[in-house]
Amino acid sequence: MNASPLPHPAEWQETEGLQPPTERDLPAGRHQFHKERLMAQIHDEHRTTAPAGPQRPRNRFLRPAIVWPVAACALAGAIVAGGVLTGRGADTGPGVATGPVLTTDIGTASASGTTTLLDRISLAAGQVHTPQVRDDQYIYIESTTADTYVKTVDDKHSVVSEKPHRRQVWESPDGKKGWLIEPGNSPDGGETLNSPYAAAGAYNDLVTLPTDPDALLKRIYEESKGQGNGPDQAAFEMIGDLIGESYPPAGLEAALYKAAAKIPGVVRVDDAVDAVGRHGVAVARLDEVSGERTEWIFDKKTYTFLGERRVQVQRAENSNPEDLLIKPGTITFTSAITTRAVVDHTKETPSQAS
């Protein structure tokens, strides 16, 4: 079967025994390839050591802002003990921190009109036909992305940013198979992300979610309990995962926006720019603990999803001295979704399909 470009509206146009300096080479609290690759390796340990209950391993293909605590602890140990980090200060590829620190003007956020905006975004999403994905197919998502973080070399700390770079992800509907290509953050030619276990947030997981906004929001609060800096922020972040590097089935994306409108503290920002320079209107929420504002960016006319960015808008509470180096106005993460498609094979793009 040929690749099937999706008629999606976006048709464009981050204990004991650890060494803190080494750990600081990872973007603190950011979305990193090391997290994704090692998440697959710790599924066995996670499943045997996690307490009984409804915990689900997160989708390692996503660029998560929040992770299950057990998985996060295991990951931190694996990164250091396994020697994954060789020092990002080497700056050897386009995905590492070689660019100037990303900054922006902090746009004014207002609660006024936010519900109306999300209603329009939901309506636009509801008009898009999203065909079902066969079990033998893959969801392909291409984006441009960049992180900002505090880097430590010889006990000296500095704020650095990656250059915006191309990122390609292939994922099977059950999340067990996939491939990642992200220059500077994966080996040349990419990296397999196969796992024996189905992934939370994969397509087959998403189709089980309710499309009634109230039932959906209840489910999201249940699934994100204990994560993030408070329940409201955790719920907002989880919705962001599901609308970003993901493929929400028919009806779900519209319901997610309706659900987001019910979360306290959600605001609008009239001008925000994604990783490829497209201006849009943003639905946002400030994390009062981290001082970051997460912004989902939409086209101002069509209300299609363009991408996401995180902006430091105030100093973090109870932060360590290194994190205080990240000043307000710093873009700590940025992304732009440029292609969503269904293809028949990993490493296949829509233009390569015959």
CSV table of C-alpha atoms in Angstrom, one decimal:
chain,number,residue,atom,x,y,z
A,1,MET,CA,0.0,0.0,0.0
A,2,ASN,CA,1.3,3.5,-0.7
A,3,ALA,CA,2.0,6.0,2.0
A,4,SER,CA,-1.1,7.9,2.9
A,5,PRO,CA,-0.5,11.5,3.9
A,6,LEU,CA,-3.0,12.4,6.6
A,7,PRO,CA,-5.4,15.2,5.9
A,8,HIS,CA,-4.5,16.6,9.3
A,9,PRO,CA,-5.1,20.3,9.8
A,10,ALA,CA,-1.3,20.8,10.2
A,11,GLU,CA,-0.6,20.6,6.5
A,12,TRP,CA,2.3,23.0,6.5
A,13,GLN,CA,2.9,25.4,4.9
A,14,GLU,CA,14.5,15.4,31.4
A,15,THR,CA,20.0,9.9,44.2
A,16,GLU,CA,22.7,8.7,45.4
A,17,GLY,CA,25.9,7.8,43.4
A,18,LEU,CA,25.2,10.1,40.5
A,19,GLN,CA,27.6,12.8,39.5
A,20,PRO,CA,25.7,16.1,39.3
A,21,PRO,CA,27.9,17.7,36.7
A,22,THR,CA,27.5,14.8,34.3
A,23,GLU,CA,23.8,14.7,34.9
A,24,ARG,CA,23.6,18.4,34.2
A,25,ASP,CA,24.8,17.7,30.7
A,26,LEU,CA,21.2,16.6,30.0
A,27,PRO,CA,18.7,19.4,29.4
A,28,ALA,CA,17.1,19.5,32.9
A,29,GLY,CA,13.4,18.6,32.5
A,30,ARG,CA,13.6,18.7,28.8
A,31,HIS,CA,12.7,16.3,26.0
A,32,GLN,CA,15.7,14.2,25.2
A,33,PHE,CA,16.5,11.4,22.9
A,34,HIS,CA,18.5,9.6,25.6
A,35,LYS,CA,15.3,9.4,27.6
A,36,GLU,CA,13.4,7.9,24.7
A,37,ARG,CA,16.0,5.3,23.8
A,38,LEU,CA,16.6,4.2,27.4
A,39,MET,CA,12.9,4.1,28.2
A,40,ALA,CA,12.6,1.0,26.1
A,41,GLN,CA,15.5,-0.7,28.0
A,42,ILE,CA,13.9,-0.1,31.4
A,43,HIS,CA,10.5,-1.5,30.6
A,44,ASP,CA,11.4,-4.9,32.1
A,45,GLU,CA,12.6,-3.3,35.3
A,46,HIS,CA,9.7,-1.0,35.4
A,47,ARG,CA,7.1,-3.8,35.1
A,48,THR,CA,8.7,-5.9,37.8
A,49,THR,CA,9.5,-3.1,40.4
A,50,ALA,CA,6.5,-0.7,40.0
A,51,PRO,CA,3.8,-1.0,42.6
A,52,ALA,CA,0.5,-2.7,41.7
A,53,GLY,CA,-1.9,-0.3,40.1
A,54,PRO,CA,-3.0,1.4,36.9
A,55,GLN,CA,0.5,2.7,36.0
A,56,ARG,CA,1.3,2.6,32.3
A,57,PRO,CA,4.7,3.0,30.8
A,58,ARG,CA,4.8,6.3,28.8
A,59,ASN,CA,5.3,6.4,25.1
A,60,ARG,CA,9.0,6.6,24.5
A,61,PHE,CA,8.4,8.1,21.0
A,62,LEU,CA,6.9,11.2,22.5
A,63,ARG,CA,9.1,14.0,23.9
A,64,PRO,CA,7.6,13.9,27.4
A,65,ALA,CA,7.5,16.7,29.9
A,66,ILE,CA,6.5,14.3,32.7
A,67,VAL,CA,7.5,10.7,33.2
A,68,TRP,CA,6.4,8.0,35.7
A,69,PRO,CA,8.6,8.4,38.8
A,70,VAL,CA,9.9,4.8,38.8
A,71,ALA,CA,10.9,5.1,35.2
A,72,ALA,CA,12.6,8.5,35.8
A,73,CYS,CA,14.7,7.1,38.6
A,74,ALA,CA,15.7,4.0,36.6
A,75,LEU,CA,16.5,6.2,33.7
A,76,ALA,CA,18.8,8.5,35.6
A,77,GLY,CA,20.9,5.6,36.8
A,78,ALA,CA,21.0,4.1,33.4
A,79,ILE,CA,22.3,7.2,31.8
A,80,VAL,CA,25.2,7.6,34.2
A,81,ALA,CA,26.0,3.9,34.8
A,82,GLY,CA,25.6,3.0,31.1
A,83,GLY,CA,27.9,5.8,30.0
A,84,VAL,CA,25.4,7.2,27.5
A,85,LEU,CA,26.6,10.7,28.2
A,86,THR,CA,30.0,11.6,26.7
A,87,GLY,CA,29.6,15.3,27.2
A,88,ARG,CA,27.3,17.4,25.1
A,89,GLY,CA,30.0,20.1,25.2
A,90,ALA,CA,31.6,18.3,22.3
A,91,ASP,CA,29.1,20.0,20.0
A,92,THR,CA,29.6,17.5,17.2
A,93,GLY,CA,26.3,17.6,15.4
A,94,PRO,CA,23.5,19.8,14.3
A,95,GLY,CA,21.3,18.5,17.1
A,96,VAL,CA,23.6,19.6,19.9
A,97,ALA,CA,24.1,23.0,21.4
A,98,THR,CA,25.9,25.0,18.8
A,99,GLY,CA,23.5,27.8,18.3
A,100,PRO,CA,22.9,31.1,20.2
A,101,VAL,CA,20.6,31.0,23.2
A,102,LEU,CA,17.0,31.0,22.0
A,103,THR,CA,15.1,34.0,23.4
A,104,THR,CA,11.8,35.8,22.7
A,105,ASP,CA,9.7,38.6,24.0
A,106,ILE,CA,7.3,37.4,26.6
A,107,GLY,CA,3.9,37.8,25.2
A,108,THR,CA,1.0,38.9,27.3
A,109,ALA,CA,-1.2,36.1,28.6
A,110,SER,CA,-4.9,36.6,29.2
A,111,ALA,CA,-7.7,34.3,30.3
A,112,SER,CA,-10.2,36.4,28.3
A,113,GLY,CA,-11.4,34.6,25.2
A,114,THR,CA,-9.5,31.4,26.0
A,115,THR,CA,-12.6,29.3,26.1
A,116,THR,CA,-13.9,30.7,22.8
A,117,LEU,CA,-10.5,30.2,21.2
A,118,LEU,CA,-10.4,26.5,22.3
A,119,ASP,CA,-14.0,26.1,21.0
A,120,ARG,CA,-12.9,27.3,17.6
A,121,ILE,CA,-9.8,25.1,17.6
A,122,SER,CA,-11.9,22.1,18.7
A,123,LEU,CA,-14.4,22.8,15.9
A,124,ALA,CA,-11.6,22.9,13.3
A,125,ALA,CA,-10.1,19.7,14.6
A,126,GLY,CA,-13.5,18.0,14.5
A,127,GLN,CA,-13.9,18.7,10.8
A,128,VAL,CA,-10.7,16.7,9.9
A,129,HIS,CA,-11.1,13.2,8.7
A,130,THR,CA,-8.4,10.9,10.3
A,131,PRO,CA,-8.4,7.4,8.7
A,132,GLN,CA,-7.7,4.4,10.9
A,133,VAL,CA,-4.1,3.1,10.9
A,134,ARG,CA,-3.6,-0.6,10.1
A,135,ASP,CA,-1.6,-2.8,12.4
A,136,ASP,CA,1.1,-3.3,9.8
A,137,GLN,CA,1.5,0.5,9.2
A,138,TYR,CA,3.5,3.2,10.9
A,139,ILE,CA,2.7,6.8,11.9
A,140,TYR,CA,5.3,9.1,10.6
A,141,ILE,CA,5.9,12.5,12.1
A,142,GLU,CA,8.5,15.0,11.0
A,143,SER,CA,9.3,18.1,13.0
A,144,THR,CA,11.8,20.8,13.6
A,145,THR,CA,12.9,21.1,17.3
A,146,ALA,CA,15.4,22.5,19.7
A,147,ASP,CA,16.2,22.5,23.4
A,148,THR,CA,17.8,25.0,25.7
A,149,TYR,CA,19.5,23.8,28.9
A,150,VAL,CA,22.3,24.4,31.5
A,151,LYS,CA,25.5,22.7,30.4
A,152,THR,CA,28.3,22.0,33.0
A,153,VAL,CA,31.9,21.6,31.9
A,154,ASP,CA,34.7,21.5,34.6
A,155,ASP,CA,32.2,22.9,37.2
A,156,LYS,CA,31.4,25.9,34.9
A,157,HIS,CA,27.8,26.4,34.0
A,158,SER,CA,26.4,28.0,30.9
A,159,VAL,CA,23.1,28.2,29.2
A,160,VAL,CA,23.2,26.8,25.7
A,161,SER,CA,20.7,26.1,22.9
A,162,GLU,CA,20.5,23.6,20.1
A,163,LYS,CA,20.1,24.9,16.6
A,164,PRO,CA,16.6,24.0,15.4
A,165,HIS,CA,17.0,20.7,13.6
A,166,ARG,CA,15.0,18.0,11.8
A,167,ARG,CA,13.5,15.2,13.8
A,168,GLN,CA,11.8,12.1,12.3
A,169,VAL,CA,9.8,9.5,14.2
A,170,TRP,CA,8.1,6.3,13.0
A,171,GLU,CA,5.8,4.4,15.3
A,172,SER,CA,3.6,1.3,14.9
A,173,PRO,CA,0.0,1.6,16.2
A,174,ASP,CA,0.8,-0.4,19.3
A,175,GLY,CA,4.1,1.4,20.0
A,176,LYS,CA,6.2,-1.7,20.0
A,177,LYS,CA,8.1,-0.9,16.8
A,178,GLY,CA,9.6,2.3,15.6
A,179,TRP,CA,12.6,4.4,14.5
A,180,LEU,CA,14.0,7.7,15.4
A,181,ILE,CA,16.3,9.9,13.3
A,182,GLU,CA,17.5,13.1,15.0
A,183,PRO,CA,20.9,14.4,14.0
A,184,GLY,CA,23.1,15.0,17.0
A,185,ASN,CA,20.8,13.1,19.3
A,186,SER,CA,20.8,9.7,17.6
A,187,PRO,CA,23.5,7.7,15.7
A,188,ASP,CA,24.0,8.3,12.0
A,189,GLY,CA,21.1,6.8,10.2
A,190,GLY,CA,18.9,6.7,13.3
A,191,GLU,CA,18.1,4.4,16.2
A,192,THR,CA,15.5,1.6,16.7
A,193,LEU,CA,13.0,2.2,19.5
A,194,ASN,CA,11.6,-1.3,19.5
A,195,SER,CA,10.1,-2.7,22.7
A,196,PRO,CA,8.3,-5.9,23.6
A,197,TYR,CA,5.6,-3.8,25.4
A,198,ALA,CA,2.9,-1.6,24.0
A,199,ALA,CA,3.4,2.1,24.7
A,200,ALA,CA,1.1,4.5,26.5
A,201,GLY,CA,0.2,7.3,24.1
A,202,ALA,CA,0.5,5.1,21.0
A,203,TYR,CA,-2.3,5.0,18.5
A,204,ASN,CA,-3.9,1.8,19.9
A,205,ASP,CA,-3.9,3.4,23.3
A,206,LEU,CA,-5.4,6.6,22.1
A,207,VAL,CA,-8.4,4.9,20.5
A,208,THR,CA,-9.4,3.6,23.9
A,209,LEU,CA,-9.8,7.1,25.3
A,210,PRO,CA,-13.3,8.6,25.6
A,211,THR,CA,-14.3,11.5,23.3
A,212,ASP,CA,-16.7,13.0,25.8
A,213,PRO,CA,-14.7,16.0,27.2
A,214,ASP,CA,-15.7,15.5,30.8
A,215,ALA,CA,-15.0,11.8,30.8
A,216,LEU,CA,-11.8,12.4,29.0
A,217,LEU,CA,-10.6,15.1,31.4
A,218,LYS,CA,-11.4,12.8,34.3
A,219,ARG,CA,-9.3,10.1,32.7
A,220,ILE,CA,-6.4,12.5,32.1
A,221,TYR,CA,-6.4,13.6,35.7
A,222,GLU,CA,-6.4,10.0,36.8
A,223,GLU,CA,-3.5,9.0,34.4
A,224,SER,CA,-1.4,12.0,35.3
A,225,LYS,CA,-1.9,11.8,39.1
A,226,GLY,CA,1.4,12.3,41.0
A,227,GLN,CA,3.2,13.7,38.0
A,228,GLY,CA,4.4,17.2,37.3
A,229,ASN,CA,4.0,20.3,39.5
A,230,GLY,CA,0.4,19.8,40.6
A,231,PRO,CA,-2.6,18.1,39.1
A,232,ASP,CA,-3.7,20.9,36.8
A,233,GLN,CA,-0.3,21.4,35.2
A,234,ALA,CA,0.2,17.6,34.9
A,235,ALA,CA,-3.1,17.3,33.0
A,236,PHE,CA,-2.3,20.2,30.7
A,237,GLU,CA,1.1,18.6,29.9
A,238,MET,CA,-0.4,15.3,29.2
A,239,ILE,CA,-2.9,16.8,26.7
A,240,GLY,CA,0.1,18.5,25.1
A,241,ASP,CA,1.8,15.1,24.6
A,242,LEU,CA,-1.3,13.8,23.0
A,243,ILE,CA,-1.7,16.6,20.4
A,244,GLY,CA,1.9,17.1,19.6
A,245,GLU,CA,4.1,14.3,18.4
A,246,SER,CA,1.2,11.9,18.1
A,247,TYR,CA,-1.8,11.0,15.9
A,248,PRO,CA,-5.1,11.5,17.7
A,249,PRO,CA,-7.8,9.3,16.2
A,250,ALA,CA,-11.0,10.8,14.8
A,251,GLY,CA,-12.9,12.8,17.4
A,252,LEU,CA,-10.2,12.7,20.1
A,253,GLU,CA,-8.3,15.8,19.2
A,254,ALA,CA,-11.4,17.9,19.3
A,255,ALA,CA,-12.3,16.5,22.7
A,256,LEU,CA,-8.8,17.2,24.0
A,257,TYR,CA,-9.2,20.9,23.3
A,258,LYS,CA,-12.7,20.9,24.9
A,259,ALA,CA,-11.1,19.2,28.0
A,260,ALA,CA,-8.2,21.6,28.1
A,261,ALA,CA,-10.7,24.5,28.3
A,262,LYS,CA,-11.8,23.1,31.7
A,263,ILE,CA,-8.4,23.1,33.3
A,264,PRO,CA,-7.8,26.1,35.7
A,265,GLY,CA,-5.1,28.5,34.7
A,266,VAL,CA,-5.3,28.0,30.9
A,267,VAL,CA,-4.8,31.3,29.0
A,268,ARG,CA,-4.2,32.6,25.5
A,269,VAL,CA,-1.2,34.4,24.1
A,270,ASP,CA,-2.0,36.4,21.0
A,271,ASP,CA,1.4,35.9,19.3
A,272,ALA,CA,3.7,32.9,19.6
A,273,VAL,CA,6.3,31.6,17.1
A,274,ASP,CA,7.1,27.9,16.4
A,275,ALA,CA,10.5,26.4,15.6
A,276,VAL,CA,10.3,27.2,11.9
A,277,GLY,CA,9.2,30.8,12.4
A,278,ARG,CA,5.4,30.5,11.9
A,279,HIS,CA,3.4,33.0,13.9
A,280,GLY,CA,0.2,31.9,15.6
A,281,VAL,CA,-2.0,32.2,18.6
A,282,ALA,CA,-1.2,30.1,21.6
A,283,VAL,CA,-3.1,28.2,24.3
A,284,ALA,CA,-0.8,28.2,27.3
A,285,ARG,CA,-0.4,27.5,31.0
A,286,LEU,CA,2.2,28.8,33.5
A,287,ASP,CA,3.9,26.2,35.7
A,288,GLU,CA,4.3,28.3,38.9
A,289,VAL,CA,7.1,26.0,40.2
A,290,SER,CA,9.3,25.9,37.2
A,291,GLY,CA,8.5,29.4,35.9
A,292,GLU,CA,7.9,28.0,32.4
A,293,ARG,CA,4.9,28.7,30.3
A,294,THR,CA,4.0,25.9,27.9
A,295,GLU,CA,2.4,27.2,24.7
A,296,TRP,CA,0.5,25.2,22.1
A,297,ILE,CA,0.6,27.2,18.9
A,298,PHE,CA,-2.2,27.3,16.3
A,299,ASP,CA,-2.6,29.1,13.0
A,300,LYS,CA,-4.5,32.3,13.6
A,301,LYS,CA,-6.9,31.7,10.6
A,302,THR,CA,-7.4,28.0,10.3
A,303,TYR,CA,-6.8,27.1,14.0
A,304,THR,CA,-4.6,24.1,12.9
A,305,PHE,CA,-1.9,23.0,15.3
A,306,LEU,CA,1.5,24.2,14.4
A,307,GLY,CA,3.8,23.3,17.3
A,308,GLU,CA,4.7,23.9,20.9
A,309,ARG,CA,7.2,26.0,22.8
A,310,ARG,CA,8.2,26.6,26.4
A,311,VAL,CA,9.2,30.0,27.6
A,312,GLN,CA,10.8,30.9,30.9
A,313,VAL,CA,8.6,33.8,32.1
A,314,GLN,CA,9.7,34.0,35.7
A,315,ARG,CA,12.4,32.6,38.0
A,316,ALA,CA,11.8,29.1,39.2
A,317,GLU,CA,10.8,28.5,42.8
A,318,ASN,CA,13.3,26.7,45.0
A,319,SER,CA,15.6,26.3,42.1
A,320,ASN,CA,19.2,25.3,42.2
A,321,PRO,CA,21.7,28.0,41.3
A,322,GLU,CA,22.4,26.5,37.9
A,323,ASP,CA,18.8,26.7,36.8
A,324,LEU,CA,18.7,30.4,37.8
A,325,LEU,CA,21.0,31.0,34.9
A,326,ILE,CA,18.0,30.5,32.6
A,327,LYS,CA,16.6,34.1,32.4
A,328,PRO,CA,13.0,35.1,31.7
A,329,GLY,CA,12.5,35.4,28.0
A,330,THR,CA,14.5,32.2,27.3
A,331,ILE,CA,12.9,29.6,25.0
A,332,THR,CA,13.6,26.4,26.8
A,333,PHE,CA,12.0,24.2,24.1
A,334,THR,CA,10.5,24.7,20.7
A,335,SER,CA,9.0,22.5,18.0
A,336,ALA,CA,7.1,22.7,14.8
A,337,ILE,CA,5.2,19.8,13.3
A,338,THR,CA,5.9,19.8,9.5
A,339,THR,CA,4.6,16.4,8.4
A,340,ARG,CA,2.1,13.8,9.7
A,341,ALA,CA,1.5,10.7,7.5
A,342,VAL,CA,0.7,7.0,7.6
A,343,VAL,CA,3.4,4.9,5.8
A,344,ASP,CA,4.0,1.2,5.3
A,345,HIS,CA,7.6,0.9,6.5
A,346,THR,CA,10.0,2.5,9.0
A,347,LYS,CA,12.4,5.0,7.4
A,348,GLU,CA,9.9,5.6,4.6
A,349,THR,CA,8.6,9.1,4.0
A,350,PRO,CA,5.5,10.1,2.0
A,351,SER,CA,7.6,11.3,-0.9
A,352,GLN,CA,9.4,8.0,-1.1
A,353,ALA,CA,6.3,5.8,-1.3
A,354,SER,CA,5.5,4.4,-4.7
